[in-house]
CSV table of C-alpha atoms and ligand atoms in Angstrom, one decimal:
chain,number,residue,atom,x,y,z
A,1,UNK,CA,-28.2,6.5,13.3
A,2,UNK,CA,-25.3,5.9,15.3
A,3,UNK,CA,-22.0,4.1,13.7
A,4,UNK,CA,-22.1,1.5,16.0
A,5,UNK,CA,-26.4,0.7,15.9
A,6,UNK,CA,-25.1,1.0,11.9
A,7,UNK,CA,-22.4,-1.3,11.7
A,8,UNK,CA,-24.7,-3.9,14.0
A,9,UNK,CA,-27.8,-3.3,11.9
A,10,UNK,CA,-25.2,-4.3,8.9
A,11,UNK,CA,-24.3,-7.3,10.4
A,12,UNK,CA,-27.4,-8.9,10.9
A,13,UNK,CA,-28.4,-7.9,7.4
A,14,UNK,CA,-25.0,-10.1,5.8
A,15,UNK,CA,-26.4,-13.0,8.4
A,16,UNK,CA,-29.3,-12.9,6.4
A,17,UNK,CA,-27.9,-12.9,3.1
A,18,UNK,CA,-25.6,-15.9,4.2
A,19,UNK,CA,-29.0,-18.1,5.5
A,20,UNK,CA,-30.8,-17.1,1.8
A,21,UNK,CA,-27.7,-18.3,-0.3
A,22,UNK,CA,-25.7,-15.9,-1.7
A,23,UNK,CA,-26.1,-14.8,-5.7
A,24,UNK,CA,-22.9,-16.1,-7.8
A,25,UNK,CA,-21.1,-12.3,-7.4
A,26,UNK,CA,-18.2,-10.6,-5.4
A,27,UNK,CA,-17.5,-6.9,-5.4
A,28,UNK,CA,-13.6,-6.8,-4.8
A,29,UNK,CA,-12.2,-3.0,-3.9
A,30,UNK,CA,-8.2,-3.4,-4.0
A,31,UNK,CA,-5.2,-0.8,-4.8
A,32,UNK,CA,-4.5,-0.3,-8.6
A,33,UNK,CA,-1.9,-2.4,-10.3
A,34,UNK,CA,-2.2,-4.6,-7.8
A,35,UNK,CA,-3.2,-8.0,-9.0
A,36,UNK,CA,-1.9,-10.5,-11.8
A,37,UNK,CA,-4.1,-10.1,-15.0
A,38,UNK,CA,-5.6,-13.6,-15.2
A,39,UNK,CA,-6.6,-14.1,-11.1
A,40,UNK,CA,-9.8,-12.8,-11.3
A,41,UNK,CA,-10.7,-14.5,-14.7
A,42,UNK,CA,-9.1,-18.0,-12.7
A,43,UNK,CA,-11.1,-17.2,-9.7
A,44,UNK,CA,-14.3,-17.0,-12.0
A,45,UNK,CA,-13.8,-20.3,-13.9
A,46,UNK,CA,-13.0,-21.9,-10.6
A,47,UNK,CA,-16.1,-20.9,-8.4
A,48,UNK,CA,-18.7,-19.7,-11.3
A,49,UNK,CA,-19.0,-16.5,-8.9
A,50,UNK,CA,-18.8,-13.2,-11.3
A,51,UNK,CA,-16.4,-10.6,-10.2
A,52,UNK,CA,-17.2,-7.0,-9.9
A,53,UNK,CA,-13.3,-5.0,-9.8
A,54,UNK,CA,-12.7,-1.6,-8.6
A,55,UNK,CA,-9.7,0.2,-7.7
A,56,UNK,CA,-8.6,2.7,-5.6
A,57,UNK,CA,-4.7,4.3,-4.8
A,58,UNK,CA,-5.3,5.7,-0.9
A,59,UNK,CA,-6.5,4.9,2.0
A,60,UNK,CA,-8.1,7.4,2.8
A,61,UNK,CA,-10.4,7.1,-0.1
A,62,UNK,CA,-10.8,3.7,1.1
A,63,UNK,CA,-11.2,4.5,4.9
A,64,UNK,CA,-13.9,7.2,4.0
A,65,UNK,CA,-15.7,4.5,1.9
A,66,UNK,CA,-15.6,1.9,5.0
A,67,UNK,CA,-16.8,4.5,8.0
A,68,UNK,CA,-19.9,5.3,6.0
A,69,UNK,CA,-21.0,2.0,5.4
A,70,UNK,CA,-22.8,0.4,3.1
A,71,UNK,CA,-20.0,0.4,0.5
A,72,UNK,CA,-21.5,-2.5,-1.7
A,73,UNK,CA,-18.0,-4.2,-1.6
A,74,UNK,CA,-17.2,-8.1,0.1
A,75,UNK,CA,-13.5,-7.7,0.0
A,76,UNK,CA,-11.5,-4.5,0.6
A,77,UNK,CA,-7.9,-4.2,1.3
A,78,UNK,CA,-7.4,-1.4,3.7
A,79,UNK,CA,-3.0,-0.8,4.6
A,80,UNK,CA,-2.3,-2.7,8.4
A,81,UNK,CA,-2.6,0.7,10.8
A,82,UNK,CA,-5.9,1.8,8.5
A,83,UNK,CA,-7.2,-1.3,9.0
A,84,UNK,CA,-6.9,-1.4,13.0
A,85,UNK,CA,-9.0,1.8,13.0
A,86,UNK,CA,-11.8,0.5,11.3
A,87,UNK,CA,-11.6,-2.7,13.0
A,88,UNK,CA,-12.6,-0.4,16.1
A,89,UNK,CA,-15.2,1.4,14.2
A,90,UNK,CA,-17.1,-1.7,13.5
A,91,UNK,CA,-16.6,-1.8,10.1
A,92,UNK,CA,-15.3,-5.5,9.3
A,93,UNK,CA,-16.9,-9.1,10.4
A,94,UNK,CA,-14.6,-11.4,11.8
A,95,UNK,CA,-13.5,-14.2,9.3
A,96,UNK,CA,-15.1,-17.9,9.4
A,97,UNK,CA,-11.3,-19.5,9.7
A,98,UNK,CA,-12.8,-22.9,9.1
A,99,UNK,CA,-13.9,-21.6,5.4
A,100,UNK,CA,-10.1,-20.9,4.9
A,101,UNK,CA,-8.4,-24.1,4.7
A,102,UNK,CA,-5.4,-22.1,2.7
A,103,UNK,CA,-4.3,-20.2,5.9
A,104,UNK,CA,-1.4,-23.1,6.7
A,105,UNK,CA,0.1,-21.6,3.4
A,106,UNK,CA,0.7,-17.9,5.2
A,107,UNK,CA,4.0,-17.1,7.1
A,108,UNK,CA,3.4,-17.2,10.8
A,109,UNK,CA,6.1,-14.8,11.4
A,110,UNK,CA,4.8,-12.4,9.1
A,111,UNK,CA,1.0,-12.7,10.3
A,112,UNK,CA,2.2,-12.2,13.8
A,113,UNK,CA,3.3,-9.3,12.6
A,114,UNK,CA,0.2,-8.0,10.8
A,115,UNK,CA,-1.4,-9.1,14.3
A,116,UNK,CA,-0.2,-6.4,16.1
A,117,UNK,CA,-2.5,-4.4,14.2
A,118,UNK,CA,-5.7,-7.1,14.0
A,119,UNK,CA,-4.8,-9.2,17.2
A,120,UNK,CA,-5.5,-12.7,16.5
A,121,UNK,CA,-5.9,-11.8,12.8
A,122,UNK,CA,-9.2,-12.3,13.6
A,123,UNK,CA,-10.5,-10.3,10.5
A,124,UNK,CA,-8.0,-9.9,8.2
A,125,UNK,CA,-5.1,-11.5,6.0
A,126,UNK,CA,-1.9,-10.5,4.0
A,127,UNK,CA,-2.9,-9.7,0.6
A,128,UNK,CA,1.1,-8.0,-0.3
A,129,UNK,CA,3.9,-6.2,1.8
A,130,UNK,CA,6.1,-3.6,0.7
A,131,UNK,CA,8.2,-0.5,1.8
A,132,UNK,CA,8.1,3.4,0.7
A,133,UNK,CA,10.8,4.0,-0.6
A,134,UNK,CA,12.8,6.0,-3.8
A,135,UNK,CA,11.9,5.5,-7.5
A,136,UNK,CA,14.4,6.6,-9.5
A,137,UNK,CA,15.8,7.2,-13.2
A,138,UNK,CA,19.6,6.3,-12.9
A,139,UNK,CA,20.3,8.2,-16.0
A,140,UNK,CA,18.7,11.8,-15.7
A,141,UNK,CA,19.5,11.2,-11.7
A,142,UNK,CA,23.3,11.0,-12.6
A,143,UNK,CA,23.2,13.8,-15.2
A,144,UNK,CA,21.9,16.4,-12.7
A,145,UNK,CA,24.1,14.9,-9.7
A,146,UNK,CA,27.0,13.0,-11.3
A,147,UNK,CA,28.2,9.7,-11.9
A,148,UNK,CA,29.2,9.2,-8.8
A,149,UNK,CA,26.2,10.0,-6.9
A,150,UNK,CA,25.3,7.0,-5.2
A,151,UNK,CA,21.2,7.0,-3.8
A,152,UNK,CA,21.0,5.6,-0.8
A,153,UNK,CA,19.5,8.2,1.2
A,154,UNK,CA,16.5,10.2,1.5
A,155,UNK,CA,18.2,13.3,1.2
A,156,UNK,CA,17.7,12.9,-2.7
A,157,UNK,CA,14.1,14.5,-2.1
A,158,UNK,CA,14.7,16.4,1.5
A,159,UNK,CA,17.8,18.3,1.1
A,160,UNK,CA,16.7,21.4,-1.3
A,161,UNK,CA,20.2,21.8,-2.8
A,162,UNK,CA,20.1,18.3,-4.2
A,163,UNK,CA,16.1,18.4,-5.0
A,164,UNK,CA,16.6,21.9,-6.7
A,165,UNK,CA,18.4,20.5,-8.9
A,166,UNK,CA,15.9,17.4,-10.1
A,167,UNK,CA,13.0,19.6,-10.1
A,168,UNK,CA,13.0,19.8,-13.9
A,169,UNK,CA,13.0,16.3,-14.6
A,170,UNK,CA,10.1,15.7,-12.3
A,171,UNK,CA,10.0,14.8,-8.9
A,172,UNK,CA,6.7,13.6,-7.4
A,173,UNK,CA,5.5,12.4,-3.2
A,174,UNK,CA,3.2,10.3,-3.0
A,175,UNK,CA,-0.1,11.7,-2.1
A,176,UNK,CA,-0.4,9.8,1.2
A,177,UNK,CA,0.5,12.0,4.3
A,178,UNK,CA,0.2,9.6,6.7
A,179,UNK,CA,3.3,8.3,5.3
A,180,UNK,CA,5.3,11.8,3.8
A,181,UNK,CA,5.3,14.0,7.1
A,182,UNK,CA,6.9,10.9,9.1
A,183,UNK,CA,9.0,10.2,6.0
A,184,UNK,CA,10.4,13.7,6.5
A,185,UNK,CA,10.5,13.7,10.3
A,186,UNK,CA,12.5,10.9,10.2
A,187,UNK,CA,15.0,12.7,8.1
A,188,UNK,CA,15.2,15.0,10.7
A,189,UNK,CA,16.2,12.6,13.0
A,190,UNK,CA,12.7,12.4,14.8
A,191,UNK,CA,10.8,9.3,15.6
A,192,UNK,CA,8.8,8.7,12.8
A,193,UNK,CA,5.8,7.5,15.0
A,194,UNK,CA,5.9,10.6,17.3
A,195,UNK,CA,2.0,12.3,17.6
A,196,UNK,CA,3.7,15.4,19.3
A,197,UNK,CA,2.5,18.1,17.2
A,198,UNK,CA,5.9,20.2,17.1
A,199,UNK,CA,7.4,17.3,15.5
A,200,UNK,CA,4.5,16.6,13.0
A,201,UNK,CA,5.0,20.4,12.2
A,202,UNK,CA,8.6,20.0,11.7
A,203,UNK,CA,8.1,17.3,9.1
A,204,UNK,CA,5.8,19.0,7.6
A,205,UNK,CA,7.7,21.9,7.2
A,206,UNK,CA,10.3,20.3,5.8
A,207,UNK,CA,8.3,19.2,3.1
A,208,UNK,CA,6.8,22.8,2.3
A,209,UNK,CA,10.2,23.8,1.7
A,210,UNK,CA,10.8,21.5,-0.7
A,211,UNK,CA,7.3,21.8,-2.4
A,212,UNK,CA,8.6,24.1,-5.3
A,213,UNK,CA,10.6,21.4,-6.5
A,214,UNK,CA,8.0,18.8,-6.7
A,215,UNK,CA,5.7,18.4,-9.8
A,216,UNK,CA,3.0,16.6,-8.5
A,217,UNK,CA,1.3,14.5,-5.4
A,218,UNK,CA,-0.4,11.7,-6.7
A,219,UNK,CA,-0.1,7.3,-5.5
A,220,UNK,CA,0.0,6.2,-9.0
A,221,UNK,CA,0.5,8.1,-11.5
A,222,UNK,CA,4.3,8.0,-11.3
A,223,UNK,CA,4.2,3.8,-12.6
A,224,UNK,CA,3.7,5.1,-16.2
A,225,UNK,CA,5.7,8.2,-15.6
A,226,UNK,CA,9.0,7.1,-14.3
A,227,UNK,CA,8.4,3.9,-17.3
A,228,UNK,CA,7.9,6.8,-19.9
A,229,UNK,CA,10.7,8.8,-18.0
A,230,UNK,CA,8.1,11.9,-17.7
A,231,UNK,CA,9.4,12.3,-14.0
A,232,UNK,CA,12.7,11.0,-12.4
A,233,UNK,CA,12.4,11.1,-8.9
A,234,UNK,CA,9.3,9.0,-7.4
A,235,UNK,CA,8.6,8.6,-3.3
A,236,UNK,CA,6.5,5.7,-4.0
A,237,UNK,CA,5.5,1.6,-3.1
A,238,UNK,CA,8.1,-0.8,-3.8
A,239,UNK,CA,6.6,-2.8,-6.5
A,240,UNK,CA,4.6,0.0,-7.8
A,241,UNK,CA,8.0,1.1,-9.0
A,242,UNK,CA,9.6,-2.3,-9.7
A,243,UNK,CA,6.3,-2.0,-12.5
A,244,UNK,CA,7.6,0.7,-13.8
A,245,UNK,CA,11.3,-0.7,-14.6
A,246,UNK,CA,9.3,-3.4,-16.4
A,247,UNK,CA,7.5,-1.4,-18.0
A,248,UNK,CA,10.7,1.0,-19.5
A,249,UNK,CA,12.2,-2.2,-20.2
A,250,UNK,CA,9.4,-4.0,-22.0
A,251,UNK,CA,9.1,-0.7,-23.9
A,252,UNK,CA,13.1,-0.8,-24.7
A,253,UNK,CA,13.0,3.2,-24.1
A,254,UNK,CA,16.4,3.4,-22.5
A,255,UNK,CA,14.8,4.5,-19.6
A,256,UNK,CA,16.7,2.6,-16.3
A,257,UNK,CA,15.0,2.7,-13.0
A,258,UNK,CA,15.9,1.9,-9.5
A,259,UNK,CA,14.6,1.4,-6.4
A,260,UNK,CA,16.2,2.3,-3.2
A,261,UNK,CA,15.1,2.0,0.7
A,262,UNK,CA,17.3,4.7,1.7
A,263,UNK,CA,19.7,4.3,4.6
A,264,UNK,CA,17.8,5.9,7.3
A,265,UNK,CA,14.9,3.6,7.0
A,266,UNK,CA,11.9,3.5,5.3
A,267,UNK,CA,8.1,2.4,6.3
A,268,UNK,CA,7.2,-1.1,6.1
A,269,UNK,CA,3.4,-1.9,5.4
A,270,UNK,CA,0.7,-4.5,5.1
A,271,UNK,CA,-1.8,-4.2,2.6
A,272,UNK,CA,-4.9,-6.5,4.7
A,273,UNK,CA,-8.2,-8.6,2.8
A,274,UNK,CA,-10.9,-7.9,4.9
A,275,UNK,CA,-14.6,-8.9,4.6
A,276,UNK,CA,-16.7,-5.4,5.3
A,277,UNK,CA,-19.4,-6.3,8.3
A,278,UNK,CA,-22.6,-5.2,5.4
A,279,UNK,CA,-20.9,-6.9,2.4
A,280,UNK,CA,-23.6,-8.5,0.3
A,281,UNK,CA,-21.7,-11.8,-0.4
A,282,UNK,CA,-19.4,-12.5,2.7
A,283,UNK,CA,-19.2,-16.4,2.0
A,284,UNK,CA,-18.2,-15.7,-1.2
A,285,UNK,CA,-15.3,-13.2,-0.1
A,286,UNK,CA,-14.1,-16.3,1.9
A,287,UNK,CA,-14.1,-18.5,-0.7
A,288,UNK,CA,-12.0,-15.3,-2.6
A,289,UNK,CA,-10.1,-15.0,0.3
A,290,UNK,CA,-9.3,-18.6,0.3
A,291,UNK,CA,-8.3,-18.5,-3.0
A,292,UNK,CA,-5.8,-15.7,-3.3
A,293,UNK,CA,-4.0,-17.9,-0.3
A,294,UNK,CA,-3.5,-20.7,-2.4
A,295,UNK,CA,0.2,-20.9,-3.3
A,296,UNK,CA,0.5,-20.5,-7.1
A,297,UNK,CA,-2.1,-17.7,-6.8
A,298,UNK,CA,-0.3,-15.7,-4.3
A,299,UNK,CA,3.2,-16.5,-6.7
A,300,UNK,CA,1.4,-15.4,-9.8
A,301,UNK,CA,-0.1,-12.0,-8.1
A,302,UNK,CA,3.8,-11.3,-6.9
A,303,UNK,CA,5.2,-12.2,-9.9
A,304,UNK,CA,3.2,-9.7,-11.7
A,305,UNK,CA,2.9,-6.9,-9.6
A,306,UNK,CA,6.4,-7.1,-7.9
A,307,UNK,CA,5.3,-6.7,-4.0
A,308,UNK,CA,6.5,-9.3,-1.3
A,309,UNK,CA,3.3,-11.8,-0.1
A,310,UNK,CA,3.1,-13.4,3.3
A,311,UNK,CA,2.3,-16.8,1.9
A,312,UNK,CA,5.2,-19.1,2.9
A,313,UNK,CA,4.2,-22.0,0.3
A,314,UNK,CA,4.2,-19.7,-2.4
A,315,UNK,CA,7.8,-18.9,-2.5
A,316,UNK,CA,9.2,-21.3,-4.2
A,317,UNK,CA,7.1,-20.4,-7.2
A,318,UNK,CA,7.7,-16.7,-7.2
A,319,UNK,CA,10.8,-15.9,-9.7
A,320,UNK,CA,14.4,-15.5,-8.3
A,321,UNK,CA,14.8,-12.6,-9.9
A,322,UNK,CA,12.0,-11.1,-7.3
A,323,UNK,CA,13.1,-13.1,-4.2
A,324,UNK,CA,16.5,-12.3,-4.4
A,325,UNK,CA,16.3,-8.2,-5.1
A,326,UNK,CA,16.6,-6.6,-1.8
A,327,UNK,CA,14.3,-3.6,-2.6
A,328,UNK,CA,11.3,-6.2,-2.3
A,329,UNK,CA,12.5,-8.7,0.3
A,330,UNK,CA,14.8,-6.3,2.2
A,331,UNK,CA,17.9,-8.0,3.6
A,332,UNK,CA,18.3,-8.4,7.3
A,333,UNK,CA,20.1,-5.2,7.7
A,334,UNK,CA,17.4,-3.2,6.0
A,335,UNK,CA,14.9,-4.7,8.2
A,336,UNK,CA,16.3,-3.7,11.3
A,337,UNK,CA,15.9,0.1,9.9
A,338,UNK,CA,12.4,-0.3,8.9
A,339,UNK,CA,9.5,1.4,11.4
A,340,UNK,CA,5.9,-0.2,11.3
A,341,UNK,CA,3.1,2.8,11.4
A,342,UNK,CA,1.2,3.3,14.5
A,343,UNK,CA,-2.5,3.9,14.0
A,344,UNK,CA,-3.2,7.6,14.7
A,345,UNK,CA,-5.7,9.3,17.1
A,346,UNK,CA,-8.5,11.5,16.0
A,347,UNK,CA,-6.7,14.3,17.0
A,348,UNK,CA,-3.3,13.4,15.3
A,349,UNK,CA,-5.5,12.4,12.1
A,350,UNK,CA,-6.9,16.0,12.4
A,351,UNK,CA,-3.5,17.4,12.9
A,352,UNK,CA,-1.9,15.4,9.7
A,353,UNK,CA,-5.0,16.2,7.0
A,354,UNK,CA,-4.4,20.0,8.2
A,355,UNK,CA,-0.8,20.0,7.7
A,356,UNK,CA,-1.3,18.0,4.4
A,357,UNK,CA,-3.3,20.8,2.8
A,358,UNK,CA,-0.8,23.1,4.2
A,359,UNK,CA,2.0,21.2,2.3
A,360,UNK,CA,0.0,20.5,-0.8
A,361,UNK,CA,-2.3,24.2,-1.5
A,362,UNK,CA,0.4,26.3,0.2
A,363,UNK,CA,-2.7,27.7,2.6
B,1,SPD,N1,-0.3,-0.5,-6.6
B,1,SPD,C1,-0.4,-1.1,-5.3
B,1,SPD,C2,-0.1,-0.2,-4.2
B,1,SPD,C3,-0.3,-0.8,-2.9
B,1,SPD,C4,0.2,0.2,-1.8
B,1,SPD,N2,-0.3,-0.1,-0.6
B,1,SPD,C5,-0.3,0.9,0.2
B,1,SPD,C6,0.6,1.0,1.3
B,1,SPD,C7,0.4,2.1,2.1
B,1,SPD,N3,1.3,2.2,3.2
């Protein structure tokens, strides 16, 4: 069957489930570490709807998941520019806005934003923002580089003299190449959105000769690892990395970690709720939806898991100590060096998964 008869067959089917009544359950897929520990048990005990949790760390794993349909799952939470392509694949339903009363809590500045990648924001809201940015361990950083060192630029993990000389205390990407090869192009001083293949070759070639310095690829792994201070040198999601200096200092291992958006910018990203077009139980993914956007919800999930929300009324509950660090709400300046992603066409997607296993297998 075609992925459009698919995605429309799917949609009727959810109509259907909707006019039955739905069963009291909600299969939620979101990114790892990436929700406070007692929402889902609050969301329960408010609604009596059972919550089935899986996590994932990429969106590709996600994406691959969404194009073939017939996932199982009611909410997903697919990254802004991942998001638009499935929109245009069919593979969401447009949300009921009259079943989210919560929506007057979300920033309208920041969900015009997010509408330039779901117009409208006709089928999706703001779960968490964040940047990719530098973890790092201020100690073994400053042994290898010296005390004066100051990180403030990406050259910590692009320029091989200075990552030759981290390699031994551990210095990990993440494994998302949609974001690496622009991260490296724009250290070359290219346009981090460019599609022209000589510059997607040039960031990637940048990071193949800085491969032998770099333990492993992986989008989570490094929370424990910089905690534990098994690695050093993390590209990686802001809060994923604000975890992990709570983590070393809720262990009281001496291990200090810090987070830097380096000088010549860094990607900024939305992480999106959206109601897959065949989920099972989409009224009760509104009603989830809904809930998440209530204002100590949202202030709960950032003050656990450290990432910026887009729900205005929340603010005021979410601890100083997080509104006022700039490596989660990034001060003006920082902003103005930040670059959105552009969704990629089928032949720049090609392009970027061949260059990745390039990069990654050396082949
Ligand atoms: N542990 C939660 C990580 C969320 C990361 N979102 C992905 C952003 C991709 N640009």
């Amino acid at each position: 069957m075609k992925k459009t008869v698919f995605m429309a067959a799917m949609a009727s089917l959810s109509v259907t489930a909707v006019q039955a009544g739905e069963e009291p359950l909600l299969n939620v897929y979101n990114w790892s570490d990436y929700i406070a520990e007692d929402t889902i048990q609050k969301f329960e005990e408010a609604t009596g709807i059972k919550v089935n949790y899986d996590v994932y760390d990429s969106n590709e794993v996600l994406e691959a998941k969404m194009l073939t349909g017939n996932s199982g799952y009611d909410i997903v939470v697919p990254t802004s520019d991942f998001l638009q392509r499935q929109i245009a694949a069919g593979a969401y339903q447009k949300l009921d806005k009259s079943k989210l009363p919560n929506l007057v809590n979300m920033d309208p500045e920041l969900m015009a934003g997010a509408a330039a990648y779901d117009p409208g924001n006709e089928y999706s809201v703001i779960y968490m923002w964040g940047t990719t940015g530098i973890g790092y361990n201020v100690g073994e950083v400053a042994a290898r580089l010296g005390e004066d060192y100051e990180v403030n630029s990406w050259s910590l993990v692009f320029d091989e003299d200075t990552v030759s000389k981290l390699a031994d205390c551990g210095v990990t990407l993440l494994d998302a190449p949609s974001e690496m090869i622009p991260a490296a192009m724009n250290y070359l001083g290219l346009d981090p959105n460019s599609t022209d293949a000589a510059d997607l070759e040039a960031g990637a070639a940048l990071l193949e000769k800085i491969r032998p310095y770099v333990r492993y690829f992986h989008s989570s792994q490094y929370i424990n690892d910089l905690a534990n201070g098994d690695v050093c040198v993390s590209v990686g999601w802001s809060g994923d990395v604000f975890q992990a200096m709570a983590r070393a200092e809720e262990a009281e291992n001496g291990v200090e970690i810090g987070y830097v958006i380096p000088d010549e910018g860094a990607l900024q990203w939305f992480d999106m709720m959206a109601i897959p077009v065949d989920a099972p139980h989409p009224e009760n993914a509104l009603k989830f939806i809904n809930f998440i956007m209530d204002a100590q919800i949202t202030a709960d999930i950032t003050n656990y898991v450290w990432y910026a929300n887009g729900n205005a009324a929340s603010m005021p509950l979410v601890d100083e100590e997080i509104t006022s660090d700039p490596g989660i709400f990034p001060t003006e300046e920082a902003k103005a060096r930040l670059w959105a992603a552009k969704v990629y066409d089928a032949r720049t997607d090609r392009l970027i998964t061949r260059l990745w296993t390039r990069i990654k297998t050396g082949q």
